[in-house]
mmCIF file of C-alpha atoms in Angstrom:
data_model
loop_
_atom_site.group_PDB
_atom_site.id
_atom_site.type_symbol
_atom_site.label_atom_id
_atom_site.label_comp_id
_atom_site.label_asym_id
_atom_site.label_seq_id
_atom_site.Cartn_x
_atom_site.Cartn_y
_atom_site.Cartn_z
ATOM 1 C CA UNK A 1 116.515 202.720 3.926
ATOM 2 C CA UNK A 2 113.826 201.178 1.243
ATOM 3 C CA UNK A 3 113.523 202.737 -2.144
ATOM 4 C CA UNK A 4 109.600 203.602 -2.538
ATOM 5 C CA UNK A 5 107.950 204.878 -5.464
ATOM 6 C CA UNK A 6 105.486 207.922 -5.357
ATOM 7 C CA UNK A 7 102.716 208.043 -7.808
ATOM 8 C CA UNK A 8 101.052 211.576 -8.489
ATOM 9 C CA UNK A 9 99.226 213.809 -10.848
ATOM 10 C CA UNK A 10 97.383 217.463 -11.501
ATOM 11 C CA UNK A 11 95.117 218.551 -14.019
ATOM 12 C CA UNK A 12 95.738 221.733 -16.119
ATOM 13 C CA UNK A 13 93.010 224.499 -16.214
ATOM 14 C CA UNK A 14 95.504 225.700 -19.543
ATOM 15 C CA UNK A 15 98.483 224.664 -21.522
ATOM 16 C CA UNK A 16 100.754 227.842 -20.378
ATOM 17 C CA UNK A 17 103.842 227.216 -18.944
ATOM 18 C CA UNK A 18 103.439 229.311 -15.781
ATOM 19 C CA UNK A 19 100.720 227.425 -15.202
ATOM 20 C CA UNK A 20 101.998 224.311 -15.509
ATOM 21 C CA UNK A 21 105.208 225.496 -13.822
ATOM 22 C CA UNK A 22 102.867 226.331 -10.667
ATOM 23 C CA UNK A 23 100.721 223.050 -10.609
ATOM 24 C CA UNK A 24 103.730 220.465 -11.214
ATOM 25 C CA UNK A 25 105.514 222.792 -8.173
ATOM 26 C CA UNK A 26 102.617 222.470 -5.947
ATOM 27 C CA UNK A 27 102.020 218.670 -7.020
ATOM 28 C CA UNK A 28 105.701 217.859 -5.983
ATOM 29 C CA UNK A 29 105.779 219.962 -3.295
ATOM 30 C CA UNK A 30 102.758 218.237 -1.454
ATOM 31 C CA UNK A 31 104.771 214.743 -2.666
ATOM 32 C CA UNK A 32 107.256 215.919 -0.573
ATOM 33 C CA UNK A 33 105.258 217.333 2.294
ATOM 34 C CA UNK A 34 102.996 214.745 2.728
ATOM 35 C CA UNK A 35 105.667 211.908 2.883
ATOM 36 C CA UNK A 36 108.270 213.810 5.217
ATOM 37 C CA UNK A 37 110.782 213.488 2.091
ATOM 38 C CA UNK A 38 113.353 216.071 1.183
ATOM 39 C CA UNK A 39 115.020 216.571 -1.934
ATOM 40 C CA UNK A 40 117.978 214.691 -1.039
ATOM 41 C CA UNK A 41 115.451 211.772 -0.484
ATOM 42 C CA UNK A 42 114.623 211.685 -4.265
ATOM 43 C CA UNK A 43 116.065 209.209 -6.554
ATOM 44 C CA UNK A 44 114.390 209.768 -9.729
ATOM 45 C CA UNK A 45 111.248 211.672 -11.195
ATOM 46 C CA UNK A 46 109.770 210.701 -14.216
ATOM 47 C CA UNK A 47 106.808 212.518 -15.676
ATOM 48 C CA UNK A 48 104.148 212.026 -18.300
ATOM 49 C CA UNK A 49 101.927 214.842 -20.241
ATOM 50 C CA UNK A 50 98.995 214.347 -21.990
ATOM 51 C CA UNK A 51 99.025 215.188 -25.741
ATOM 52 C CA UNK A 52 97.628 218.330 -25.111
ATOM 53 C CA UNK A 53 100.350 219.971 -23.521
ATOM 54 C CA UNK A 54 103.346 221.467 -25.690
ATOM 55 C CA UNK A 55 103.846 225.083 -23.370
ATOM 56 C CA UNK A 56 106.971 223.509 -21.100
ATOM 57 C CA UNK A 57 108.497 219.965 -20.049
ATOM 58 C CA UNK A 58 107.450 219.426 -16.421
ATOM 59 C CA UNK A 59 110.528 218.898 -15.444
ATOM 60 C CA UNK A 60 111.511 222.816 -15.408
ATOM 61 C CA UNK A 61 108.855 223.039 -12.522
ATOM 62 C CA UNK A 62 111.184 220.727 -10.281
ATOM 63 C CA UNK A 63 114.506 223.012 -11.494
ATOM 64 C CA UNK A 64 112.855 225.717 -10.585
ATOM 65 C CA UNK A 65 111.831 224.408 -6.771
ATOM 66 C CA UNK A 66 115.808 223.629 -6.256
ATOM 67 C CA UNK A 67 115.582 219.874 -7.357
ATOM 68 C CA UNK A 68 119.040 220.343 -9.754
ATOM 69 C CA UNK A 69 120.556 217.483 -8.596
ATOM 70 C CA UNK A 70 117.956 214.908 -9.410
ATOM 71 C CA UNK A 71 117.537 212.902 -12.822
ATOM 72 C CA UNK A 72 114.354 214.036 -14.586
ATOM 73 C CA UNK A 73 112.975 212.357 -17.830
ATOM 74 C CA UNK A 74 109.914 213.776 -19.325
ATOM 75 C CA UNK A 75 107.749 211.330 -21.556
ATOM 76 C CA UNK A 76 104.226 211.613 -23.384
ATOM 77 C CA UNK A 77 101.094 209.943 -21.885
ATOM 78 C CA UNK A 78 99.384 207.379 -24.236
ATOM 79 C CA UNK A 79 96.484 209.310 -26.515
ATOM 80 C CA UNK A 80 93.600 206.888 -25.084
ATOM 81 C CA UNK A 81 90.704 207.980 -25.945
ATOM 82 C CA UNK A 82 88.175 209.905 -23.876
ATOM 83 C CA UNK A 83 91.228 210.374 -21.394
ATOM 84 C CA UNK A 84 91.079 212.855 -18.939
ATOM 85 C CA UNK A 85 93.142 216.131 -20.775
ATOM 86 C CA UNK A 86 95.854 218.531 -19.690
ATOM 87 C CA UNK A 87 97.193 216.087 -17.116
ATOM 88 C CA UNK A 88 100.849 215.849 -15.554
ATOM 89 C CA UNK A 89 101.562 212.635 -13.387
ATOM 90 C CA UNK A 90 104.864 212.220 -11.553
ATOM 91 C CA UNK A 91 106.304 208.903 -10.289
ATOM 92 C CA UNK A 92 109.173 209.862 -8.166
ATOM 93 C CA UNK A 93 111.553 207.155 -6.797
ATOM 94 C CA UNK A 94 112.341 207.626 -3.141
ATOM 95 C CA UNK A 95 114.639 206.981 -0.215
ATOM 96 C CA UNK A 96 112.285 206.294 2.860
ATOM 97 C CA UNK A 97 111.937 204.557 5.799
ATOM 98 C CA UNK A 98 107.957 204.059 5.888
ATOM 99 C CA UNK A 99 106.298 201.116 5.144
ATOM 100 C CA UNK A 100 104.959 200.594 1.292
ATOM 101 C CA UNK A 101 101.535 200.833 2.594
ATOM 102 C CA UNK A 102 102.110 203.883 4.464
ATOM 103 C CA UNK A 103 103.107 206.051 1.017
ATOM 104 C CA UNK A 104 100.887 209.199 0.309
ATOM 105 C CA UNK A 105 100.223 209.334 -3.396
ATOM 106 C CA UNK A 106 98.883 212.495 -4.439
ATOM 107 C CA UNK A 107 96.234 213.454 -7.124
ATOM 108 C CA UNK A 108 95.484 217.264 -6.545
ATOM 109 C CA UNK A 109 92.312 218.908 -7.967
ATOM 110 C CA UNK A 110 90.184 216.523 -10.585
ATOM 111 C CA UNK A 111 93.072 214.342 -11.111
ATOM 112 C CA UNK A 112 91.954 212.612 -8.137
ATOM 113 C CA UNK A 113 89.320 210.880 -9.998
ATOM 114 C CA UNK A 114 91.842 209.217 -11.558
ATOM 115 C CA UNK A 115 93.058 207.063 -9.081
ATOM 116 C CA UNK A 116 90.350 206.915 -6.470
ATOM 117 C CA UNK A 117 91.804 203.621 -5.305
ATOM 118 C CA UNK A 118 95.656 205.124 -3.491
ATOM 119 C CA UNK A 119 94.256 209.202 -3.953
ATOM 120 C CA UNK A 120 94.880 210.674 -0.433
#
C-alpha cells in the first residue's frame, strides 16, 4: 500500500459555518468517492482558509462526516493579493493502491479554476 496525497478545494458563496460545514463535507466526500478511499484509508488532512473566513475551522466538517479518528490541522492560506476569496483546500494523505497518476484531485464549483492543470 503507497501513501498518496489528495489535493482539493471549494469556494464559499458565505462565511457561515453551515455553509462551510456543507461545502468542506461535500468536498471530502467526493475526495473519498472519487478515489474508492474510506475513512480508514486517511492518514492525515490538512486544510487551509482564506483570510476571509473566521465562521468555523474546516476541520469540524470532517468530525461531523464520522472522520474522529483522523489527525486534522487547520492553517490560514497566504493573503496574496487578488486571490480567489472564501476558499477551503484540503490535502489529505492517503493509503491507496492506485498509481500517482491515477489520483482524482478535486476542485468543486469555481475553485476549479484554480488548478485547471490536475482539476477532474
Amino acid at each position: 500500500m503507497a501513501v498518496r496525497a489528495v489535493r482539493g478545494a471549494v469556494q464559499l458563496e458565505r462565511d457561515e459555518a453551515g455553509h462551510m460545514d456543507e461545502q468542506v463535507g461535500a468536498l471530502l466526500t467526493a475526495v473519498l468517492e472519487r478515489n474508492s478511499l474510506a475513512a480508514d484509508d486517511l492518514i492525515s488532512i490538512w486544510f487551509t482558509a482564506t483570510p476571509d473566513l473566521h465562521s468555523d475551522f474546516p476541520a469540524a466538517a470532517a468530525r461531523k462526516l464520522g472522520i474522529v479518528d483522523v489527525p486534522l490541522i487547520c492553517a490560514q492560506e497566504l493573503d496574496v493579493e487578488g486571490a480567489m476569496p472564501r476558499v477551503v483546500r484540503i490535502l489529505a494523505h492517503v493509503e491507496s493502491d492506485r498509481p500517482r497518476a491515477e489520483i482524482s484531485h478535486v476542485y468543486l464549483g469555481a475553485a476549479a479554476a484554480l488548478r485547471k492543470d490536475i482539476a477532474q
